Tab-separated table of N, CA and C in Angstrom:
chain	number	residue	atom	x	y	z
A	1	MET	N	59.994	96.536	100.564
A	1	MET	CA	60.982	96.344	99.508
A	1	MET	C	61.969	95.265	99.969
A	2	ASP	N	62.355	94.455	99.048
A	2	ASP	CA	63.295	93.365	99.328
A	2	ASP	C	64.672	93.941	99.676
A	3	LEU	N	65.304	93.403	100.688
A	3	LEU	CA	66.622	93.894	101.107
A	3	LEU	C	67.697	93.648	100.054
A	4	THR	N	67.514	92.643	99.211
A	4	THR	CA	68.480	92.408	98.130
A	4	THR	C	68.470	93.579	97.160
A	5	VAL	N	67.295	94.108	96.864
A	5	VAL	CA	67.188	95.270	95.975
A	5	VAL	C	67.823	96.496	96.629
A	6	VAL	N	67.611	96.659	97.922
A	6	VAL	CA	68.248	97.767	98.648
A	6	VAL	C	69.767	97.653	98.548
A	7	ALA	N	70.293	96.446	98.728
A	7	ALA	CA	71.743	96.234	98.625
A	7	ALA	C	72.230	96.562	97.216
A	8	TYR	N	71.450	96.195	96.195
A	8	TYR	CA	71.827	96.504	94.809
A	8	TYR	C	71.882	98.010	94.582
A	9	VAL	N	70.887	98.714	95.067
A	9	VAL	CA	70.839	100.166	94.854
A	9	VAL	C	72.010	100.851	95.559
A	10	ILE	N	72.270	100.465	96.795
A	10	ILE	CA	73.395	101.064	97.529
A	10	ILE	C	74.715	100.721	96.835
A	11	TYR	N	74.857	99.485	96.388
A	11	TYR	CA	76.070	99.063	95.674
A	11	TYR	C	76.276	99.904	94.414
A	12	LEU	N	75.217	100.080	93.631
A	12	LEU	CA	75.348	100.865	92.404
A	12	LEU	C	75.708	102.316	92.703
A	13	LEU	N	75.045	102.915	93.669
A	13	LEU	CA	75.334	104.314	93.996
A	13	LEU	C	76.771	104.491	94.484
A	14	CYS	N	77.201	103.629	95.386
A	14	CYS	CA	78.573	103.741	95.908
A	14	CYS	C	79.605	103.448	94.823
A	15	SER	N	79.395	102.416	94.038
A	15	SER	CA	80.354	102.042	92.994
A	15	SER	C	80.467	103.122	91.929
A	16	LEU	N	79.337	103.655	91.502
A	16	LEU	CA	79.368	104.711	90.492
A	16	LEU	C	80.028	105.969	91.049
A	17	GLY	N	79.711	106.316	92.286
A	17	GLY	CA	80.347	107.482	92.904
A	17	GLY	C	81.852	107.318	93.025
A	18	LEU	N	82.297	106.157	93.463
A	18	LEU	CA	83.737	105.895	93.574
A	18	LEU	C	84.417	105.939	92.216
A	19	THR	N	83.781	105.371	91.205
A	19	THR	CA	84.363	105.359	89.861
A	19	THR	C	84.515	106.775	89.318
A	20	VAL	N	83.483	107.598	89.484
A	20	VAL	CA	83.550	108.979	89.001
A	20	VAL	C	84.620	109.750	89.762
A	21	TRP	N	84.690	109.578	91.076
A	21	TRP	CA	85.688	110.290	91.875
A	21	TRP	C	87.114	109.893	91.481
A	22	VAL	N	87.358	108.593	91.331
A	22	VAL	CA	88.696	108.126	90.955
A	22	VAL	C	89.055	108.612	89.552
A	23	ALA	N	88.114	108.536	88.622
A	23	ALA	CA	88.393	108.975	87.248
A	23	ALA	C	88.725	110.461	87.202
A	24	ARG	N	87.979	111.273	87.926
A	24	ARG	CA	88.264	112.720	87.937
A	24	ARG	C	89.614	113.017	88.580
A	25	THR	N	89.910	112.325	89.653
A	25	THR	CA	91.200	112.532	90.323
A	25	THR	C	92.350	112.136	89.407
A	26	LEU	N	92.229	110.973	88.771
A	26	LEU	CA	93.285	110.532	87.864
A	26	LEU	C	93.408	111.465	86.671
A	27	SER	N	92.297	111.932	86.147
A	27	SER	CA	92.332	112.828	84.995
A	27	SER	C	93.014	114.142	85.338
A	28	ARG	N	92.629	114.723	86.465
A	28	ARG	CA	93.181	116.019	86.859
A	28	ARG	C	94.681	115.921	87.146
A	29	ASN	N	95.084	114.914	87.891
A	29	ASN	CA	96.497	114.796	88.265
A	29	ASN	C	97.330	114.103	87.187
A	30	GLY	N	96.713	113.263	86.386
A	30	GLY	CA	97.445	112.569	85.340
A	30	GLY	C	97.782	113.442	84.147
A	31	ARG	N	97.047	114.540	83.962
A	31	ARG	CA	97.294	115.420	82.823
A	31	ARG	C	98.702	116.027	82.882
A	32	ILE	N	99.135	116.404	84.068
A	32	ILE	CA	100.468	116.972	84.238
A	32	ILE	C	101.523	115.926	83.888
A	33	PHE	N	101.308	114.724	84.347
A	33	PHE	CA	102.223	113.623	84.068
A	33	PHE	C	102.274	113.340	82.566
A	34	LEU	N	101.115	113.327	81.913
A	34	LEU	CA	101.071	113.078	80.472
A	34	LEU	C	101.775	114.181	79.685
A	35	ALA	N	101.629	115.421	80.122
A	35	ALA	CA	102.315	116.517	79.434
A	35	ALA	C	103.824	116.320	79.491
A	36	ASP	N	104.333	115.813	80.603
A	36	ASP	CA	105.763	115.534	80.711
A	36	ASP	C	106.156	114.368	79.818
A	37	VAL	N	105.345	113.314	79.816
A	37	VAL	CA	105.641	112.141	78.985
A	37	VAL	C	105.652	112.518	77.510
A	38	LEU	N	104.734	113.402	77.133
A	38	LEU	CA	104.590	113.780	75.723
A	38	LEU	C	105.357	115.051	75.393
A	39	ARG	N	106.365	115.354	76.188
A	39	ARG	CA	107.313	116.450	75.940
A	39	ARG	C	106.644	117.819	75.794
A	40	GLY	N	105.646	118.084	76.641
A	40	GLY	CA	105.019	119.396	76.667
A	40	GLY	C	103.951	119.621	75.621
A	41	ASN	N	103.594	118.621	74.855
A	41	ASN	CA	102.534	118.764	73.856
A	41	ASN	C	101.190	118.725	74.575
A	42	GLU	N	100.666	119.920	74.915
A	42	GLU	CA	99.472	120.034	75.744
A	42	GLU	C	98.228	119.452	75.064
A	43	LYS	N	98.074	119.722	73.772
A	43	LYS	CA	96.882	119.221	73.072
A	43	LYS	C	96.878	117.696	73.022
A	44	LEU	N	98.029	117.117	72.756
A	44	LEU	CA	98.122	115.656	72.729
A	44	LEU	C	97.919	115.079	74.127
A	45	ALA	N	98.457	115.747	75.144
A	45	ALA	CA	98.271	115.289	76.528
A	45	ALA	C	96.792	115.305	76.902
A	46	ASP	N	96.071	116.365	76.509
A	46	ASP	CA	94.632	116.426	76.790
A	46	ASP	C	93.878	115.318	76.073
A	47	ALA	N	94.234	115.063	74.813
A	47	ALA	CA	93.550	114.023	74.040
A	47	ALA	C	93.808	112.638	74.629
A	48	VAL	N	95.044	112.341	74.957
A	48	VAL	CA	95.372	111.037	75.533
A	48	VAL	C	94.709	110.893	76.906
A	49	ASN	N	94.718	111.953	77.683
A	49	ASN	CA	94.075	111.926	78.995
A	49	ASN	C	92.586	111.620	78.858
A	50	HIS	N	91.925	112.255	77.907
A	50	HIS	CA	90.493	112.011	77.695
A	50	HIS	C	90.245	110.566	77.265
A	51	LEU	N	91.075	110.059	76.372
A	51	LEU	CA	90.918	108.663	75.935
A	51	LEU	C	91.135	107.688	77.090
A	52	LEU	N	92.110	107.958	77.941
A	52	LEU	CA	92.339	107.101	79.102
A	52	LEU	C	91.153	107.124	80.063
A	53	VAL	N	90.557	108.298	80.247
A	53	VAL	CA	89.404	108.408	81.139
A	53	VAL	C	88.212	107.645	80.563
A	54	VAL	N	87.980	107.763	79.271
A	54	VAL	CA	86.872	107.030	78.647
A	54	VAL	C	87.086	105.521	78.792
A	55	GLY	N	88.293	105.055	78.540
A	55	GLY	CA	88.592	103.640	78.707
A	55	GLY	C	88.422	103.195	80.150
A	56	PHE	N	88.836	104.032	81.080
A	56	PHE	CA	88.693	103.735	82.505
A	56	PHE	C	87.219	103.574	82.874
A	57	TYR	N	86.384	104.511	82.400
A	57	TYR	CA	84.944	104.412	82.663
A	57	TYR	C	84.349	103.150	82.049
A	58	LEU	N	84.687	102.872	80.805
A	58	LEU	CA	84.109	101.700	80.142
A	58	LEU	C	84.441	100.407	80.875
A	59	VAL	N	85.699	100.234	81.231
A	59	VAL	CA	86.101	98.998	81.905
A	59	VAL	C	85.456	98.894	83.287
A	60	ASN	N	85.516	99.955	84.062
A	60	ASN	CA	84.995	99.891	85.422
A	60	ASN	C	83.474	99.813	85.474
A	61	LEU	N	82.786	100.572	84.637
A	61	LEU	CA	81.325	100.492	84.636
A	61	LEU	C	80.856	99.134	84.116
A	62	GLY	N	81.570	98.588	83.154
A	62	GLY	CA	81.248	97.243	82.691
A	62	GLY	C	81.431	96.214	83.790
A	63	PHE	N	82.503	96.340	84.545
A	63	PHE	CA	82.727	95.412	85.654
A	63	PHE	C	81.655	95.570	86.726
A	64	ILE	N	81.316	96.805	87.056
A	64	ILE	CA	80.284	97.050	88.068
A	64	ILE	C	78.960	96.419	87.647
A	65	ALA	N	78.613	96.579	86.377
A	65	ALA	CA	77.360	95.996	85.889
A	65	ALA	C	77.396	94.472	85.923
A	66	LEU	N	78.513	93.893	85.519
A	66	LEU	CA	78.613	92.426	85.532
A	66	LEU	C	78.644	91.864	86.950
A	67	TYR	N	79.219	92.596	87.876
A	67	TYR	CA	79.365	92.114	89.246
A	67	TYR	C	78.114	92.383	90.094
A	68	LEU	N	77.111	93.031	89.518
A	68	LEU	CA	75.888	93.340	90.254
A	68	LEU	C	75.136	92.082	90.650
A	69	ARG	N	75.096	91.126	89.789
A	69	ARG	CA	74.311	89.916	90.028
A	69	ARG	C	74.873	89.136	91.215
A	70	ASP	N	73.952	88.655	92.027
A	70	ASP	CA	74.332	87.860	93.192
A	70	ASP	C	73.248	86.824	93.422
A	71	ASP	N	73.642	85.589	93.630
A	71	ASP	CA	72.666	84.515	93.808
A	71	ASP	C	72.175	84.381	95.240
A	72	THR	N	72.813	85.051	96.174
A	72	THR	CA	72.383	84.931	97.565
A	72	THR	C	71.249	85.906	97.850
A	73	THR	N	70.423	85.552	98.784
A	73	THR	CA	69.317	86.408	99.203
A	73	THR	C	69.708	87.109	100.493
A	74	VAL	N	69.498	88.413	100.525
A	74	VAL	CA	69.806	89.197	101.713
A	74	VAL	C	68.575	89.177	102.614
A	75	ALA	N	68.743	88.699	103.846
A	75	ALA	CA	67.601	88.518	104.738
A	75	ALA	C	67.478	89.607	105.797
A	76	ASP	N	68.605	90.201	106.188
A	76	ASP	CA	68.545	91.196	107.259
A	76	ASP	C	69.579	92.294	106.995
A	77	ALA	N	69.629	93.269	107.917
A	77	ALA	CA	70.553	94.400	107.753
A	77	ALA	C	71.998	93.937	107.745
A	78	ARG	N	72.298	92.949	108.538
A	78	ARG	CA	73.666	92.408	108.549
A	78	ARG	C	74.033	91.857	107.178
A	79	GLY	N	73.129	91.166	106.544
A	79	GLY	CA	73.370	90.627	105.203
A	79	GLY	C	73.603	91.727	104.176
A	80	VAL	N	72.879	92.856	104.340
A	80	VAL	CA	73.085	93.998	103.436
A	80	VAL	C	74.515	94.496	103.565
A	81	PHE	N	74.987	94.689	104.793
A	81	PHE	CA	76.343	95.192	105.001
A	81	PHE	C	77.403	94.194	104.523
A	82	GLU	N	77.176	92.940	104.739
A	82	GLU	CA	78.139	91.934	104.287
A	82	GLU	C	78.201	91.869	102.775
A	83	ALA	N	77.056	91.903	102.129
A	83	ALA	CA	77.043	91.885	100.660
A	83	ALA	C	77.706	93.133	100.096
A	84	LEU	N	77.383	94.289	100.703
A	84	LEU	CA	77.982	95.545	100.227
A	84	LEU	C	79.484	95.575	100.450
A	85	SER	N	79.942	95.113	101.595
A	85	SER	CA	81.378	95.153	101.852
A	85	SER	C	82.133	94.262	100.873
A	86	GLN	N	81.568	93.114	100.558
A	86	GLN	CA	82.229	92.228	99.603
A	86	GLN	C	82.251	92.852	98.205
A	87	LYS	N	81.116	93.335	97.760
A	87	LYS	CA	81.039	93.897	96.412
A	87	LYS	C	81.873	95.166	96.283
A	88	LEU	N	81.755	96.073	97.241
A	88	LEU	CA	82.525	97.316	97.163
A	88	LEU	C	84.018	97.065	97.335
A	89	GLY	N	84.373	96.093	98.144
A	89	GLY	CA	85.789	95.747	98.278
A	89	GLY	C	86.379	95.275	96.964
A	90	VAL	N	85.650	94.451	96.241
A	90	VAL	CA	86.142	93.974	94.948
A	90	VAL	C	86.210	95.127	93.950
A	91	VAL	N	85.212	96.002	93.953
A	91	VAL	CA	85.238	97.164	93.052
A	91	VAL	C	86.443	98.049	93.361
A	92	LEU	N	86.715	98.281	94.644
A	92	LEU	CA	87.875	99.091	95.009
A	92	LEU	C	89.183	98.441	94.576
A	93	LEU	N	89.269	97.141	94.706
A	93	LEU	CA	90.474	96.440	94.243
A	93	LEU	C	90.637	96.567	92.735
A	94	VAL	N	89.553	96.447	91.989
A	94	VAL	CA	89.631	96.593	90.530
A	94	VAL	C	90.038	98.013	90.160
A	95	LEU	N	89.470	99.010	90.843
A	95	LEU	CA	89.872	100.397	90.584
A	95	LEU	C	91.358	100.594	90.875
A	96	GLY	N	91.835	100.012	91.957
A	96	GLY	CA	93.258	100.127	92.299
A	96	GLY	C	94.155	99.450	91.283
A	97	VAL	N	93.765	98.283	90.825
A	97	VAL	CA	94.562	97.576	89.814
A	97	VAL	C	94.573	98.364	88.510
A	98	MET	N	93.434	98.917	88.130
A	98	MET	CA	93.390	99.743	86.911
A	98	MET	C	94.316	100.953	87.060
A	99	HIS	N	94.292	101.586	88.206
A	99	HIS	CA	95.152	102.741	88.441
A	99	HIS	C	96.630	102.357	88.376
A	100	LEU	N	96.996	101.266	89.039
A	100	LEU	CA	98.390	100.833	89.013
A	100	LEU	C	98.829	100.450	87.600
A	101	GLY	N	97.946	99.826	86.842
A	101	GLY	CA	98.264	99.489	85.452
A	101	GLY	C	98.527	100.729	84.618
A	102	ASN	N	97.686	101.756	84.790
A	102	ASN	CA	97.892	103.010	84.058
A	102	ASN	C	99.201	103.677	84.458
A	103	VAL	N	99.479	103.728	85.746
A	103	VAL	CA	100.718	104.366	86.216
A	103	VAL	C	101.936	103.602	85.712
A	104	PHE	N	101.867	102.269	85.733
A	104	PHE	CA	102.979	101.458	85.243
A	104	PHE	C	103.226	101.716	83.754
A	105	ALA	N	102.168	101.716	82.959
A	105	ALA	CA	102.321	101.934	81.508
A	105	ALA	C	102.851	103.334	81.225
A	106	LEU	N	102.306	104.338	81.885
A	106	LEU	CA	102.772	105.704	81.649
A	106	LEU	C	104.198	105.893	82.152
A	107	GLY	N	104.568	105.227	83.223
A	107	GLY	CA	105.949	105.299	83.699
A	107	GLY	C	106.920	104.728	82.694
A	108	ARG	N	106.535	103.640	82.043
A	108	ARG	CA	107.396	103.063	81.009
A	108	ARG	C	107.537	104.010	79.824
A	109	PHE	N	106.426	104.639	79.419
A	109	PHE	CA	106.496	105.615	78.325
A	109	PHE	C	107.394	106.780	78.707
A	110	ARG	N	107.277	107.246	79.943
A	110	ARG	CA	108.081	108.373	80.397
A	110	ARG	C	109.563	108.009	80.421
A	111	ARG	N	109.879	106.811	80.941
A	111	ARG	CA	111.278	106.373	80.974
A	111	ARG	C	111.858	106.286	79.573
A	112	ARG	N	111.077	105.722	78.644
A	112	ARG	CA	111.557	105.605	77.264
A	112	ARG	C	111.795	106.984	76.654
A	113	GLY	N	110.885	107.923	76.921
A	113	GLY	CA	111.060	109.276	76.414
A	113	GLY	C	112.273	109.963	77.001
A	114	MET	N	112.520	109.738	78.281
A	114	MET	CA	113.697	110.335	78.913
A	114	MET	C	114.976	109.754	78.344
A	115	LEU	N	114.995	108.451	78.057
A	115	LEU	CA	116.177	107.837	77.455
A	115	LEU	C	116.431	108.397	76.059
A	116	GLU	N	115.359	108.602	75.300
A	116	GLU	CA	115.527	109.166	73.953
A	116	GLU	C	116.062	110.585	74.018
A	117	ARG	N	115.590	111.372	74.985
A	117	ARG	CA	116.083	112.746	75.135
A	117	ARG	C	117.541	112.774	75.549
A	118	GLU	N	117.978	111.813	76.364
A	118	GLU	CA	119.358	111.785	76.838
A	118	GLU	C	120.320	111.321	75.759
A	119	GLN	N	119.854	110.616	74.752
A	119	GLN	CA	120.742	110.117	73.713
A	119	GLN	C	121.132	111.192	72.713
A	120	VAL	N	120.404	112.263	72.643
A	120	VAL	CA	120.725	113.347	71.721
A	120	VAL	C	121.699	114.275	72.420
A	121	PRO	N	122.903	114.476	71.848
A	121	PRO	CA	123.871	115.354	72.506
A	121	PRO	C	123.387	116.800	72.464
A	122	PRO	N	123.705	117.580	73.497
A	122	PRO	CA	123.239	118.969	73.537
A	122	PRO	C	123.898	119.851	72.484
A	123	VAL	N	125.129	119.508	72.081
A	123	VAL	CA	125.836	120.240	71.023
A	123	VAL	C	126.412	119.215	70.057
A	124	PRO	N	126.589	119.586	68.796
A	124	PRO	CA	127.192	118.632	67.870
A	124	PRO	C	128.635	118.338	68.259
A	125	PRO	N	129.114	117.147	67.954
A	125	PRO	CA	130.501	116.807	68.307
A	125	PRO	C	131.496	117.666	67.536
A	126	ALA	N	132.672	117.915	68.159
A	126	ALA	CA	133.716	118.731	67.530
A	126	ALA	C	134.519	117.909	66.529
A	127	GLY	N	134.489	116.621	66.622
A	127	GLY	CA	135.239	115.765	65.719
A	127	GLY	C	134.973	114.318	66.052
A	128	TYR	N	135.562	113.439	65.301
A	128	TYR	CA	135.363	112.005	65.479
A	128	TYR	C	136.714	111.316	65.511
A	129	THR	N	136.748	110.201	66.149
A	129	THR	CA	137.987	109.437	66.152
A	129	THR	C	137.953	108.463	64.987
A	130	GLY	N	139.111	108.238	64.415
A	130	GLY	CA	139.220	107.246	63.350
A	130	GLY	C	139.216	105.854	63.959
A	131	GLY	N	139.349	104.838	63.150
A	131	GLY	CA	139.305	103.460	63.603
A	131	GLY	C	140.430	103.104	64.563
A	132	GLN	N	141.605	103.718	64.460
A	132	GLN	CA	142.750	103.374	65.304
A	132	GLN	C	143.015	104.423	66.381
A	133	GLY	N	141.999	105.194	66.730
A	133	GLY	CA	142.177	106.202	67.771
A	133	GLY	C	142.731	107.510	67.235
A	134	THR	N	142.793	107.705	65.945
A	134	THR	CA	143.274	108.953	65.360
A	134	THR	C	142.134	109.966	65.319
A	135	TRP	N	142.476	111.192	65.478
A	135	TRP	CA	141.491	112.251	65.488
A	135	TRP	C	141.218	112.719	64.073
A	136	VAL	N	139.912	112.843	63.739
A	136	VAL	CA	139.513	113.336	62.433
A	136	VAL	C	138.725	114.609	62.668
A	137	ALA	N	139.220	115.724	62.163
A	137	ALA	CA	138.522	116.999	62.344
A	137	ALA	C	137.290	117.011	61.455
A	138	PRO	N	136.220	117.637	61.940
A	138	PRO	CA	135.020	117.724	61.097
A	138	PRO	C	135.288	118.624	59.911
A	139	THR	N	134.604	118.344	58.838
A	139	THR	CA	134.758	119.193	57.650
A	139	THR	C	134.023	120.476	57.871
A	140	GLY	N	134.522	121.541	57.374
A	140	GLY	CA	133.881	122.820	57.530
A	140	GLY	C	134.689	123.793	58.349
A	141	GLY	N	135.779	123.400	58.849
A	141	GLY	CA	136.710	124.366	59.404
A	141	GLY	C	136.922	124.365	60.885
A	142	LEU	N	138.023	123.945	61.272
A	142	LEU	CA	138.558	124.107	62.608
A	142	LEU	C	139.982	124.488	62.488
């Protein structure tokens, strides 16, 4: 069997295994984060988490498939390891960038949600000030 084919098979097995492992880890741990971002709405958190995982798989598996092709010929065992290290290194970098992108986007959503929650006063105001600093009692009795 040609060593280039061996390198392809090992690359596919390792890349697919890494992608599945990262996706499961992100899904399991990201669900808690999403529930917080979405203010405890568990069903919505599960749905968004599933959609993020599907998108993660599509992008990464598409990249793995496109990056499979290589014009160099692998002649010996050293060439197999060099080709694999280059390909798997790039796949790991892409997985890391995808993860950081997801964390960055979800962090922004979480920050925005926290700001919206902080803008709502915990109790209604007791009164309002007029234009010149005069106190105006609320209607309804004080």
